[in-house]
Structure formats: structure tokens, C-alpha cells
Amino acid sequence: MLKYGGRLQHSAFAYAALIMHPQASNLSSSLRTMRLSTASKTQLQSSDERSIFAPKKVIILTKLTRMEFERRTHATLNEEQLKYMLARRGSDYSRLLERHEQHHLYLNIVEQELRNAGIETRVVQRFDYDKAAVEWADAVFSAGGDGTFLLAASRVTSSDKPIIGINTDPHGSEGYLCLLRKRSHEHFKDALKRLLDGDFRWTYRQRIRVRLRGDPGRIEHVELHDQQLNIRSSDAWHGMLSERRSGEQNDGSAEELKDTNGEVTLQELALNEVFMGESLSSRVSYYELQVDDGETMKQKSSGITVCTGSSPSVAILPMWKRQGTGSTSWFFNINKLNDQCVSDLLRIIGEELSVPMPYDDKQVVRHICNAFNNRLIFAPDLEKMAFSIRDPIYNLTFRPCVDRGFASKIRVRSRCFDAHLVIDGGAAYKFNDGAEAILEVHPEDALKTVIFR
């Protein structure tokens, strides 16, 4: 056992006394509140624009409900046959139908209230949500959950066009990115009135711009949403997807990858995260990483995730509620500590320093755990990215390095053989040996959203 005396031992005792003091929790809470208030103020004042929302045309992107998915996938079955098939799989037909009807009730209310306000509206599903649809609208509404919001945001490239998310399944979806989150359809009319009255603030969520370098012929784009729809082979799905792709080619709405001197700027901007690594999680990802202008490091791991920030107010939520975007999703869950880890560390510190540590005090352990985890969350308007190395491998060949942190620019060169670069879990690009990705945050790429005062 290592024994330390003098100042170090005194500091250890002082620290132990501080965290065990009944006022320590209040002190830490006050400091945290001050830090969050400052961050929140910065976020709310991210624009000097007047709060004016007066769209003439709105496009509503509605999610594809599970019931719609099943009906279209099994188009040859009638309702009784579909019910029987779902029951054999262990799925609850009645529950799926109930959630389907709840979604469309909420969707109809959103559409009707917008029209009552004199706003022209169009409702589209993802198959018809393209560049032309976005350009037609003055604002974009998403009707679904966070996934639908991300899909809606993926087609909005201008920081001048607002996007507003409506969670149509408050009981089954977190709706973190949505305006009303867990509120039911009864609240939408008042919410729309507040928007039209200007009783809100604009806020801008930073997004990640990705540039790819390498052989342009090998940069293949894959829509993971389409792959999911094709899990079950179906002529109905194949026909729908083929028709949509054909339409995109004919009307010119599909964005082309623009090759400039061997470099391609991807059309998608990441609102949540960018993942780079082998497609099969059981394989080791091999790549070279450079953070800002630092040294280029060769690494092996389970992949690298780069994310944006999230609302500071989320830091006050319990750990189990912190699901959503950016720093409250990937970055938080990859790096968070749990009570067991903190307790074990306190025990080891006490043994090594020969000082009593409150490793068995659940309240103290929870307080320290929350203090660490809260520091993983940062504001969505911060012009920085947070990176996390998942399960890094360290040995004599691959030396230890910083496995998480913040950066303004990240460069990754792939040494993988079956890897992808994935944006917000929806769009994927092949990212194999020799391909290079440059990730940056530019203020002009920010997504314009609203929050209530």
C-alpha cells in the first residue's frame, strides 16, 4: 500500500470532509446551476433576430407508423390475416393499431390548426420528402419522434428555414428534439398561437459538416432507412423505393456528390453524431486520428463517434431520462460513470492514500457520479464537437492517448476494409482503407429551431 503524508494526505482528508459535508451537495448544486444558467443564456441569445414566425406554407413530414409498415410490407394480407401473422410473431395488433390511430389523430390536429391559421400545408412521408418539398415550404414541421425530426432536418441545409418537431407519441417516444416533448395533442393549439404571437426564442443547433477524400468512385451512399425497409423482401417496398428514386432522378431533386479535387462535401449535416468504424461491431476498427492540429495517432478501437452539443437543461434530468441528441446520447452514454465505478474508485483511493473514503455512502457516491456525468453535457450552440473513442485498444504498438474531448476540426483516415461513415444513423458512406474524413462545425450550417420563453 502506498502511503502519502503532508500536503497530499491533508488534501485527501479535506476532500473527503468536503464531499461528506451536508452542505457540499447544495454548494455543488449552486455552482452547477450557475454554470447551466450562463450556458442557457448564451444559447437563448444565439441570435439577435426578432421572434417572428409567420409562414405562408408549411410542409409536415409524418412518420411511418409501425402499423403502416406492416400493412405495406404484407400488402397481400387482409386485416385478419395480418392480425394472425403479428400474433404469431408476438406483436400486439391492438396496441399497434392504437398507437397508429393516436399518431394520425395528433397529425390531423396539427394539419387542421395550421390551416385554421391561414397556412397552406402539405403532409408527406419520407418517400416524398425531397429537396423540392423543402424548397416549397417556409417552415418544416415533423410529426413523429426524434427520428422523424432528424430525418426532417437532414433535408434542411439552410440556417434560415425553421424546423419544428411535434412528438405525436408522447407515451412511447421521448421527443427530446420536439417542441412540446411529452405534451398531448390538446396543447398544440395553444402552442401554435404562441408561435404566431412571437412568444418564443430562436435557437440554433450546430451541425457537423463532413468532407470525404479518396477515390470518388468508391464513395457510395447508402440510406439506412431504406435498408431497414428492405429487411423483409417485399415487391410493395421495392416498387415504392424504386418509384421514389426514379422520381428523384427525373426531377433533379436528388443531390449529387460534388467532387472537387478529389474531395467530396457530403450533402447531409450531422445534427446528432457521426460514427466511423467497421460495419460489424465484432471487428476491430483501424484508423489514423488527428484532433485539431495535433499529432496524427494510429488507433484500434470499436470505432469513433463525434457528436454535437445538447440543451444544458438536460443536465438536471435523471440519468435514465437523458436520451436524445448529441452530448446527451452517444457522448454521454459512452463516457458516463455509474455508482459502482465511483464506489470502487473511492475504495481504491482510500486504500492507496490510507485515508477513510465514503465508498459505501450511497448519497455521496451518487453525488460524485452525477457531478462527473453532468460535465459531459454541453450546449447545442457551442461551435465545438465532442469525440469519443469506443473501447480503445492500448498496447506496445498503439500507445494510450486522449480517448474523449472537444475539437474544432477532426481528421480520420480509414485503415478499415468494411467500414462506413454514418450520419445521424440514417445516411452511410463507405469508409474503407485510404478514405479520409474531415469533420468541422460552421455557424452557417446551424439548424434553426424554436424554444418557448
Tab-separated table of C-alpha atoms in Angstrom:
chain	number	residue	atom	x	y	z
A	1	MET	CA	0.000	0.000	0.000
A	2	LEU	CA	1.338	3.443	-0.905
A	3	LYS	CA	1.369	5.934	1.936
A	4	TYR	CA	1.475	9.666	1.451
A	5	GLY	CA	1.915	12.318	4.085
A	6	GLY	CA	1.974	16.072	4.378
A	7	ARG	CA	0.007	18.193	1.931
A	8	LEU	CA	-1.289	15.295	-0.195
A	9	GLN	CA	-2.734	13.442	2.767
A	10	HIS	CA	-4.189	16.662	4.150
A	11	SER	CA	-5.816	17.375	0.771
A	12	ALA	CA	-7.311	13.904	0.674
A	13	PHE	CA	-8.820	14.377	4.130
A	14	ALA	CA	-10.100	17.833	3.165
A	15	TYR	CA	-11.712	16.423	0.038
A	16	ALA	CA	-13.306	13.590	1.978
A	17	ALA	CA	-14.627	16.059	4.529
A	18	LEU	CA	-15.996	18.298	1.802
A	19	ILE	CA	-17.927	15.635	-0.045
A	20	MET	CA	-19.292	14.243	3.218
A	21	HIS	CA	-20.342	17.665	4.477
A	22	PRO	CA	-24.134	18.125	4.347
A	23	GLN	CA	-23.756	21.484	2.584
A	24	ALA	CA	-21.436	20.109	-0.087
A	25	SER	CA	-24.304	18.909	-2.218
A	26	ASN	CA	-26.007	22.311	-2.057
A	27	LEU	CA	-22.754	24.097	-2.891
A	28	SER	CA	-22.103	21.876	-5.889
A	29	SER	CA	-25.719	22.253	-6.971
A	30	SER	CA	-25.456	26.047	-6.814
A	31	LEU	CA	-22.269	26.093	-8.847
A	32	ARG	CA	-23.820	23.758	-11.376
A	33	THR	CA	-26.948	25.897	-11.607
A	34	MET	CA	-24.828	28.997	-12.200
A	35	ARG	CA	-22.894	27.194	-14.914
A	36	LEU	CA	-26.080	25.989	-16.590
A	37	SER	CA	-27.752	29.380	-16.331
A	38	THR	CA	-24.822	31.006	-18.091
A	39	ALA	CA	-24.811	28.351	-20.811
A	40	SER	CA	-28.584	28.593	-21.203
A	41	LYS	CA	-28.385	32.370	-21.520
A	42	THR	CA	-25.779	32.035	-24.247
A	43	GLN	CA	-27.954	29.557	-26.096
A	44	LEU	CA	-31.059	31.735	-25.918
A	45	GLN	CA	-29.160	34.792	-27.130
A	46	SER	CA	-27.546	32.947	-30.028
A	47	SER	CA	-29.467	35.227	-32.432
A	48	ASP	CA	-30.453	38.877	-32.361
A	49	GLU	CA	-33.410	38.272	-34.659
A	50	ARG	CA	-36.868	39.284	-33.594
A	51	SER	CA	-39.051	36.331	-32.765
A	52	ILE	CA	-41.301	36.389	-35.798
A	53	PHE	CA	-42.937	33.247	-37.130
A	54	ALA	CA	-45.337	33.913	-39.995
A	55	PRO	CA	-45.044	31.133	-42.576
A	56	LYS	CA	-47.406	31.018	-45.534
A	57	LYS	CA	-46.550	27.427	-46.493
A	58	VAL	CA	-45.604	24.533	-44.205
A	59	ILE	CA	-44.534	21.017	-45.090
A	60	ILE	CA	-45.358	18.362	-42.479
A	61	LEU	CA	-43.162	15.274	-42.520
A	62	THR	CA	-45.093	12.466	-40.877
A	63	LYS	CA	-43.510	9.326	-39.562
A	64	LEU	CA	-44.325	5.916	-40.960
A	65	THR	CA	-46.145	4.135	-38.155
A	66	ARG	CA	-45.379	0.518	-37.350
A	67	MET	CA	-48.877	-0.434	-38.484
A	68	GLU	CA	-48.347	1.267	-41.855
A	69	PHE	CA	-45.020	-0.501	-42.167
A	70	GLU	CA	-46.601	-3.902	-41.534
A	71	ARG	CA	-49.539	-3.265	-43.864
A	72	ARG	CA	-47.320	-2.182	-46.732
A	73	THR	CA	-44.804	-4.926	-46.145
A	74	HIS	CA	-47.584	-7.530	-46.217
A	75	ALA	CA	-49.829	-5.871	-48.790
A	76	THR	CA	-51.414	-9.173	-49.852
A	77	LEU	CA	-52.840	-9.892	-46.373
A	78	ASN	CA	-56.209	-8.671	-45.162
A	79	GLU	CA	-56.581	-7.290	-41.622
A	80	GLU	CA	-57.492	-10.642	-40.044
A	81	GLN	CA	-54.551	-12.354	-41.717
A	82	LEU	CA	-52.236	-9.547	-40.663
A	83	LYS	CA	-53.500	-9.776	-37.100
A	84	TYR	CA	-52.859	-13.529	-37.073
A	85	MET	CA	-49.365	-13.091	-38.523
A	86	LEU	CA	-48.447	-10.419	-35.952
A	87	ALA	CA	-49.755	-12.585	-33.119
A	88	ARG	CA	-47.520	-15.437	-34.238
A	89	ARG	CA	-44.543	-13.067	-34.005
A	90	GLY	CA	-45.588	-11.986	-30.530
A	91	SER	CA	-46.638	-8.474	-31.604
A	92	ASP	CA	-49.775	-6.864	-30.197
A	93	TYR	CA	-52.024	-5.908	-33.121
A	94	SER	CA	-54.388	-3.895	-30.901
A	95	ARG	CA	-51.546	-1.884	-29.410
A	96	LEU	CA	-50.031	-1.147	-32.830
A	97	LEU	CA	-53.423	-0.058	-34.122
A	98	GLU	CA	-53.997	2.165	-31.077
A	99	ARG	CA	-50.656	3.949	-31.494
A	100	HIS	CA	-51.287	4.290	-35.220
A	101	GLU	CA	-54.636	5.966	-34.570
A	102	GLN	CA	-53.157	8.210	-31.862
A	103	HIS	CA	-50.481	9.397	-34.257
A	104	HIS	CA	-52.959	10.233	-37.004
A	105	LEU	CA	-55.258	11.991	-34.530
A	106	TYR	CA	-52.380	14.228	-33.488
A	107	LEU	CA	-51.282	14.684	-37.125
A	108	ASN	CA	-54.788	15.708	-38.213
A	109	ILE	CA	-54.969	18.276	-35.422
A	110	VAL	CA	-51.596	19.760	-36.405
A	111	GLU	CA	-52.658	19.992	-40.031
A	112	GLN	CA	-56.078	21.441	-39.237
A	113	GLU	CA	-54.804	24.059	-36.776
A	114	LEU	CA	-52.212	25.249	-39.287
A	115	ARG	CA	-54.913	25.584	-41.932
A	116	ASN	CA	-57.196	27.374	-39.489
A	117	ALA	CA	-54.396	29.899	-39.081
A	118	GLY	CA	-54.403	30.510	-42.836
A	119	ILE	CA	-51.245	28.494	-43.518
A	120	GLU	CA	-51.098	26.280	-46.593
A	121	THR	CA	-49.940	22.791	-45.619
A	122	ARG	CA	-48.764	19.615	-47.252
A	123	VAL	CA	-48.333	16.279	-45.466
A	124	VAL	CA	-45.661	13.939	-46.817
A	125	GLN	CA	-43.986	10.719	-45.761
A	126	ARG	CA	-40.286	10.118	-46.163
A	127	PHE	CA	-40.746	8.796	-49.707
A	128	ASP	CA	-41.960	12.216	-50.901
A	129	TYR	CA	-39.772	14.347	-48.643
A	130	ASP	CA	-37.149	15.701	-51.022
A	131	LYS	CA	-35.356	18.896	-51.946
A	132	ALA	CA	-38.339	20.232	-53.911
A	133	ALA	CA	-40.682	19.723	-50.948
A	134	VAL	CA	-38.359	21.593	-48.595
A	135	GLU	CA	-37.843	24.462	-51.034
A	136	TRP	CA	-41.634	24.851	-51.428
A	137	ALA	CA	-42.146	25.426	-47.697
A	138	ASP	CA	-41.387	28.420	-45.497
A	139	ALA	CA	-41.075	26.122	-42.481
A	140	VAL	CA	-40.869	22.404	-41.794
A	141	PHE	CA	-42.856	20.535	-39.148
A	142	SER	CA	-42.030	16.950	-38.206
A	143	ALA	CA	-44.822	14.767	-36.823
A	144	GLY	CA	-43.390	11.757	-35.043
A	145	GLY	CA	-40.491	11.492	-32.624
A	146	ASP	CA	-36.805	12.339	-32.557
A	147	GLY	CA	-36.103	10.036	-35.505
A	148	THR	CA	-38.618	11.879	-37.662
A	149	PHE	CA	-37.102	15.196	-36.594
A	150	LEU	CA	-33.638	14.005	-37.632
A	151	LEU	CA	-34.977	12.882	-40.994
A	152	ALA	CA	-36.676	16.241	-41.482
A	153	ALA	CA	-33.502	18.098	-40.528
A	154	SER	CA	-31.395	16.068	-42.962
A	155	ARG	CA	-33.009	17.815	-45.945
A	156	VAL	CA	-32.835	21.335	-44.489
A	157	THR	CA	-29.464	22.821	-45.409
A	158	SER	CA	-30.280	26.497	-44.840
A	159	SER	CA	-29.976	28.123	-41.427
A	160	ASP	CA	-32.842	30.448	-42.372
A	161	LYS	CA	-35.574	27.813	-42.649
A	162	PRO	CA	-37.005	26.809	-39.251
A	163	ILE	CA	-37.874	23.254	-38.319
A	164	ILE	CA	-40.300	22.430	-35.522
A	165	GLY	CA	-40.760	18.940	-34.134
A	166	ILE	CA	-44.042	17.614	-32.745
A	167	ASN	CA	-43.971	14.391	-30.735
A	168	THR	CA	-47.134	12.560	-31.786
A	169	ASP	CA	-46.498	9.658	-29.399
A	170	PRO	CA	-45.847	11.285	-26.002
A	171	HIS	CA	-46.173	7.977	-24.141
A	172	GLY	CA	-43.915	5.932	-26.380
A	173	SER	CA	-41.321	8.464	-27.542
A	174	GLU	CA	-39.023	10.766	-25.600
A	175	GLY	CA	-39.391	13.596	-28.118
A	176	TYR	CA	-36.322	15.379	-26.809
A	177	LEU	CA	-35.892	17.392	-30.007
A	178	CYS	CA	-39.588	18.222	-30.226
A	179	LEU	CA	-41.175	21.464	-29.109
A	180	LEU	CA	-43.804	20.039	-26.747
A	181	ARG	CA	-41.907	16.854	-25.855
A	182	LYS	CA	-44.365	14.818	-23.733
A	183	ARG	CA	-47.446	17.003	-24.113
A	184	SER	CA	-50.555	15.617	-25.796
A	185	HIS	CA	-52.424	16.969	-28.815
A	186	GLU	CA	-54.671	19.135	-26.607
A	187	HIS	CA	-51.734	21.521	-26.149
A	188	PHE	CA	-50.912	22.076	-29.817
A	189	LYS	CA	-53.465	24.826	-30.474
A	190	ASP	CA	-52.052	26.984	-27.681
A	191	ALA	CA	-48.508	26.189	-28.773
A	192	LEU	CA	-49.213	27.316	-32.329
A	193	LYS	CA	-50.758	30.533	-31.021
A	194	ARG	CA	-47.621	31.242	-29.015
A	195	LEU	CA	-45.508	30.690	-32.115
A	196	LEU	CA	-47.625	33.008	-34.250
A	197	ASP	CA	-47.681	35.604	-31.440
A	198	GLY	CA	-43.891	35.558	-31.248
A	199	ASP	CA	-43.829	34.162	-27.715
A	200	PHE	CA	-40.691	32.107	-28.269
A	201	ARG	CA	-36.990	32.409	-28.984
A	202	TRP	CA	-34.976	31.194	-31.920
A	203	THR	CA	-32.214	28.794	-31.091
A	204	TYR	CA	-29.603	27.322	-33.389
A	205	ARG	CA	-28.302	23.791	-33.103
A	206	GLN	CA	-24.830	23.369	-34.505
A	207	ARG	CA	-24.304	20.622	-37.063
A	208	ILE	CA	-21.245	18.785	-38.287
A	209	ARG	CA	-20.069	19.203	-41.871
A	210	VAL	CA	-18.238	16.216	-43.343
A	211	ARG	CA	-15.770	16.211	-46.220
A	212	LEU	CA	-14.540	12.944	-47.684
A	213	ARG	CA	-11.311	12.442	-49.568
A	214	GLY	CA	-10.361	9.414	-51.594
A	215	ASP	CA	-11.426	7.663	-54.755
A	216	PRO	CA	-14.783	9.301	-55.719
A	217	GLY	CA	-15.861	6.070	-57.372
A	218	ARG	CA	-15.656	4.294	-54.015
A	219	ILE	CA	-17.708	6.847	-52.068
A	220	GLU	CA	-21.015	5.027	-52.128
A	221	HIS	CA	-24.080	6.480	-50.414
A	222	VAL	CA	-26.482	4.174	-48.577
A	223	GLU	CA	-29.793	5.137	-46.946
A	224	LEU	CA	-30.061	3.038	-43.794
A	225	HIS	CA	-33.786	3.819	-43.632
A	226	ASP	CA	-34.189	2.095	-46.996
A	227	GLN	CA	-32.155	-0.880	-45.816
A	228	GLN	CA	-34.471	-1.235	-42.841
A	229	LEU	CA	-37.493	-1.183	-45.102
A	230	ASN	CA	-35.930	-3.930	-47.198
A	231	ILE	CA	-35.234	-6.259	-44.287
A	232	ARG	CA	-38.285	-8.232	-45.333
A	233	SER	CA	-38.287	-8.760	-49.096
A	234	SER	CA	-41.424	-7.223	-50.492
A	235	ASP	CA	-42.458	-6.254	-54.005
A	236	ALA	CA	-44.516	-3.453	-52.485
A	237	TRP	CA	-41.487	-1.900	-50.813
A	238	HIS	CA	-39.194	-2.433	-53.776
A	239	GLY	CA	-41.735	-0.804	-56.057
A	240	MET	CA	-42.208	2.182	-53.778
A	241	LEU	CA	-38.496	2.750	-53.298
A	242	SER	CA	-37.748	2.321	-56.991
A	243	GLU	CA	-40.505	4.775	-57.900
A	244	ARG	CA	-39.166	7.334	-55.470
A	245	ARG	CA	-35.581	7.005	-56.672
A	246	SER	CA	-36.721	7.245	-60.286
A	247	GLY	CA	-38.669	10.384	-59.465
A	248	GLU	CA	-35.657	11.945	-57.760
A	249	GLN	CA	-33.541	11.344	-60.831
A	250	ASN	CA	-36.172	12.766	-63.159
A	251	ASP	CA	-36.947	15.951	-61.257
A	252	GLY	CA	-33.352	16.606	-60.300
A	253	SER	CA	-34.184	16.794	-56.610
A	254	ALA	CA	-31.594	14.251	-55.579
A	255	GLU	CA	-28.378	15.920	-54.504
A	256	GLU	CA	-25.257	14.870	-56.336
A	257	LEU	CA	-21.950	14.300	-54.598
A	258	LYS	CA	-19.704	17.074	-55.836
A	259	ASP	CA	-16.105	16.067	-56.346
A	260	THR	CA	-13.681	18.973	-56.007
A	261	ASN	CA	-10.046	17.998	-56.448
A	262	GLY	CA	-10.633	14.561	-55.004
A	263	GLU	CA	-12.720	15.918	-52.118
A	264	VAL	CA	-16.458	15.489	-51.615
A	265	THR	CA	-18.584	17.579	-49.246
A	266	LEU	CA	-21.450	15.415	-48.074
A	267	GLN	CA	-24.956	16.804	-48.506
A	268	GLU	CA	-26.043	15.656	-45.048
A	269	LEU	CA	-25.183	17.707	-41.970
A	270	ALA	CA	-24.998	15.756	-38.710
A	271	LEU	CA	-27.320	17.092	-36.040
A	272	ASN	CA	-26.607	14.253	-33.604
A	273	GLU	CA	-23.448	12.384	-34.404
A	274	VAL	CA	-21.074	10.930	-36.963
A	275	PHE	CA	-19.859	7.368	-36.448
A	276	MET	CA	-16.844	5.902	-38.224
A	277	GLY	CA	-15.877	2.271	-37.913
A	278	GLU	CA	-16.250	-1.275	-39.159
A	279	SER	CA	-19.788	-2.226	-40.141
A	280	LEU	CA	-19.687	-5.323	-37.927
A	281	SER	CA	-19.232	-4.309	-34.308
A	282	SER	CA	-17.346	-7.542	-33.599
A	283	ARG	CA	-14.484	-6.353	-35.819
A	284	VAL	CA	-11.725	-4.007	-34.684
A	285	SER	CA	-11.667	-0.630	-36.428
A	286	TYR	CA	-8.220	0.589	-37.519
A	287	TYR	CA	-7.686	4.245	-38.432
A	288	GLU	CA	-5.496	7.317	-38.017
A	289	LEU	CA	-6.859	10.224	-35.962
A	290	GLN	CA	-5.836	13.874	-35.810
A	291	VAL	CA	-7.590	16.278	-33.430
A	292	ASP	CA	-7.294	19.943	-34.483
A	293	ASP	CA	-3.642	20.450	-35.470
A	294	GLY	CA	-2.286	17.831	-33.117
A	295	GLU	CA	-0.240	14.745	-33.821
A	296	THR	CA	-1.748	12.049	-36.039
A	297	MET	CA	-2.241	8.877	-33.986
A	298	LYS	CA	-2.811	5.338	-35.215
A	299	GLN	CA	-5.600	3.688	-33.249
A	300	LYS	CA	-7.552	0.492	-32.940
A	301	SER	CA	-10.937	0.517	-31.254
A	302	SER	CA	-14.616	-0.220	-31.753
A	303	GLY	CA	-14.918	2.966	-33.778
A	304	ILE	CA	-15.047	6.697	-33.181
A	305	THR	CA	-18.117	8.839	-32.531
A	306	VAL	CA	-18.184	12.616	-32.988
A	307	CYS	CA	-21.233	14.474	-31.690
A	308	THR	CA	-22.776	17.898	-31.269
A	309	GLY	CA	-23.992	19.516	-28.079
A	310	SER	CA	-27.330	19.334	-26.338
A	311	SER	CA	-29.512	21.568	-24.245
A	312	PRO	CA	-27.870	22.473	-20.916
A	313	SER	CA	-31.185	21.994	-19.131
A	314	VAL	CA	-30.867	18.258	-19.678
A	315	ALA	CA	-28.109	18.124	-17.078
A	316	ILE	CA	-30.689	18.394	-14.312
A	317	LEU	CA	-32.586	15.325	-15.540
A	318	PRO	CA	-32.073	11.883	-14.004
A	319	MET	CA	-29.589	9.689	-15.875
A	320	TRP	CA	-32.300	7.380	-17.224
A	321	LYS	CA	-34.073	10.321	-18.881
A	322	ARG	CA	-31.030	11.589	-20.747
A	323	GLN	CA	-31.809	10.231	-24.169
A	324	GLY	CA	-31.922	12.382	-27.221
A	325	THR	CA	-29.266	14.120	-29.214
A	326	GLY	CA	-25.566	14.765	-29.272
A	327	SER	CA	-23.979	15.073	-25.869
A	328	THR	CA	-26.968	13.512	-24.086
A	329	SER	CA	-26.946	10.469	-26.298
A	330	TRP	CA	-23.755	8.910	-27.683
A	331	PHE	CA	-21.178	11.066	-25.897
A	332	PHE	CA	-22.943	10.819	-22.558
A	333	ASN	CA	-23.666	7.110	-22.642
A	334	ILE	CA	-20.217	6.109	-23.908
A	335	ASN	CA	-18.387	8.049	-21.194
A	336	LYS	CA	-20.747	8.115	-18.211
A	337	LEU	CA	-19.794	6.641	-14.847
A	338	ASN	CA	-22.120	4.565	-12.703
A	339	ASP	CA	-22.321	4.261	-8.941
A	340	GLN	CA	-20.337	1.030	-8.875
A	341	CYS	CA	-17.357	2.602	-10.671
A	342	VAL	CA	-17.306	5.620	-8.350
A	343	SER	CA	-17.601	3.439	-5.254
A	344	ASP	CA	-14.725	1.226	-6.424
A	345	LEU	CA	-12.544	4.251	-7.146
A	346	LEU	CA	-13.224	5.780	-3.737
A	347	ARG	CA	-12.327	2.481	-2.078
A	348	ILE	CA	-9.030	2.270	-4.015
A	349	ILE	CA	-8.179	5.915	-3.284
A	350	GLY	CA	-8.773	5.313	0.393
A	351	GLU	CA	-6.580	2.221	0.410
A	352	GLU	CA	-3.730	3.830	-1.556
A	353	LEU	CA	-3.711	7.063	0.466
A	354	SER	CA	-4.516	5.412	3.802
A	355	VAL	CA	-7.406	7.797	4.386
A	356	PRO	CA	-11.063	6.989	5.020
A	357	MET	CA	-13.240	7.462	1.947
A	358	PRO	CA	-17.062	7.207	1.892
A	359	TYR	CA	-17.217	4.479	-0.751
A	360	ASP	CA	-20.218	2.872	0.939
A	361	ASP	CA	-22.203	6.118	1.325
A	362	LYS	CA	-24.787	5.895	-1.463
A	363	GLN	CA	-25.682	9.581	-1.299
A	364	VAL	CA	-22.066	10.722	-1.644
A	365	VAL	CA	-21.364	8.196	-4.404
A	366	ARG	CA	-24.434	9.331	-6.333
A	367	HIS	CA	-23.453	12.992	-5.905
A	368	ILE	CA	-19.943	12.418	-7.294
A	369	CYS	CA	-21.313	10.279	-10.111
A	370	ASN	CA	-23.775	13.000	-11.143
A	371	ALA	CA	-21.077	15.693	-10.876
A	372	PHE	CA	-18.879	13.812	-13.350
A	373	ASN	CA	-21.679	12.913	-15.735
A	374	ASN	CA	-23.056	16.467	-15.831
A	375	ARG	CA	-19.707	17.675	-17.165
A	376	LEU	CA	-20.188	15.515	-20.251
A	377	ILE	CA	-23.084	17.687	-21.457
A	378	PHE	CA	-22.537	20.867	-23.445
A	379	ALA	CA	-24.784	23.372	-25.208
A	380	PRO	CA	-26.088	22.813	-28.770
A	381	ASP	CA	-24.895	26.229	-29.953
A	382	LEU	CA	-21.274	25.595	-28.948
A	383	GLU	CA	-19.118	25.643	-32.069
A	384	LYS	CA	-17.242	22.543	-30.977
A	385	MET	CA	-17.547	18.803	-31.467
A	386	ALA	CA	-17.097	16.141	-28.811
A	387	PHE	CA	-15.305	12.957	-29.822
A	388	SER	CA	-15.250	9.560	-28.125
A	389	ILE	CA	-13.053	6.591	-28.891
A	390	ARG	CA	-15.122	3.472	-28.252
A	391	ASP	CA	-13.261	0.673	-26.457
A	392	PRO	CA	-9.729	1.832	-27.370
A	393	ILE	CA	-7.021	-0.828	-27.606
A	394	TYR	CA	-3.723	0.098	-25.946
A	395	ASN	CA	-0.532	-1.930	-26.175
A	396	LEU	CA	3.125	-1.508	-27.125
A	397	THR	CA	2.141	-0.701	-30.728
A	398	PHE	CA	-0.869	1.534	-30.068
A	399	ARG	CA	0.065	3.794	-27.199
A	400	PRO	CA	-2.507	5.427	-24.920
A	401	CYS	CA	-3.926	8.782	-25.957
A	402	VAL	CA	-6.847	11.014	-25.048
A	403	ASP	CA	-9.968	8.976	-25.755
A	404	ARG	CA	-12.513	11.770	-25.397
A	405	GLY	CA	-12.537	15.533	-25.672
A	406	PHE	CA	-13.557	18.575	-27.696
A	407	ALA	CA	-12.316	19.760	-31.060
A	408	SER	CA	-12.932	22.304	-33.784
A	409	LYS	CA	-11.607	20.014	-36.510
A	410	ILE	CA	-11.179	16.252	-36.670
A	411	ARG	CA	-9.439	14.279	-39.386
A	412	VAL	CA	-9.790	10.487	-39.661
A	413	ARG	CA	-8.050	8.293	-42.236
A	414	SER	CA	-9.514	4.824	-42.544
A	415	ARG	CA	-7.423	1.653	-42.461
A	416	CYS	CA	-10.553	-0.492	-42.390
A	417	PHE	CA	-11.827	-2.908	-45.020
A	418	ASP	CA	-15.605	-2.983	-44.472
A	419	ALA	CA	-16.351	0.284	-42.726
A	420	HIS	CA	-18.907	3.046	-43.018
A	421	LEU	CA	-19.204	6.656	-42.004
A	422	VAL	CA	-22.749	7.060	-40.671
A	423	ILE	CA	-24.562	10.379	-40.179
A	424	ASP	CA	-27.354	10.520	-37.594
A	425	GLY	CA	-27.993	6.804	-38.036
A	426	GLY	CA	-29.618	7.463	-41.409
A	427	ALA	CA	-27.090	8.063	-44.190
A	428	ALA	CA	-23.987	5.905	-44.580
A	429	TYR	CA	-20.944	6.160	-46.816
A	430	LYS	CA	-18.343	3.513	-47.433
A	431	PHE	CA	-15.226	4.396	-45.463
A	432	ASN	CA	-12.516	1.896	-46.304
A	433	ASP	CA	-8.725	1.883	-46.459
A	434	GLY	CA	-7.351	5.190	-47.753
A	435	ALA	CA	-10.553	7.205	-47.376
A	436	GLU	CA	-10.228	10.321	-45.251
A	437	ALA	CA	-12.906	12.303	-43.433
A	438	ILE	CA	-12.601	15.905	-42.228
A	439	LEU	CA	-15.230	16.982	-39.700
A	440	GLU	CA	-15.883	20.630	-38.835
A	441	VAL	CA	-18.577	22.882	-37.391
A	442	HIS	CA	-19.550	26.010	-39.327
A	443	PRO	CA	-22.031	28.569	-37.902
A	444	GLU	CA	-23.798	28.883	-41.262
A	445	ASP	CA	-24.741	25.180	-41.076
A	446	ALA	CA	-26.690	25.565	-37.817
A	447	LEU	CA	-30.285	24.332	-37.724
A	448	LYS	CA	-32.888	26.964	-36.874
A	449	THR	CA	-35.338	25.761	-34.221
A	450	VAL	CA	-37.528	27.312	-31.543
A	451	ILE	CA	-37.933	27.100	-27.798
A	452	PHE	CA	-40.603	28.748	-25.696
A	453	ARG	CA	-39.651	31.630	-23.433
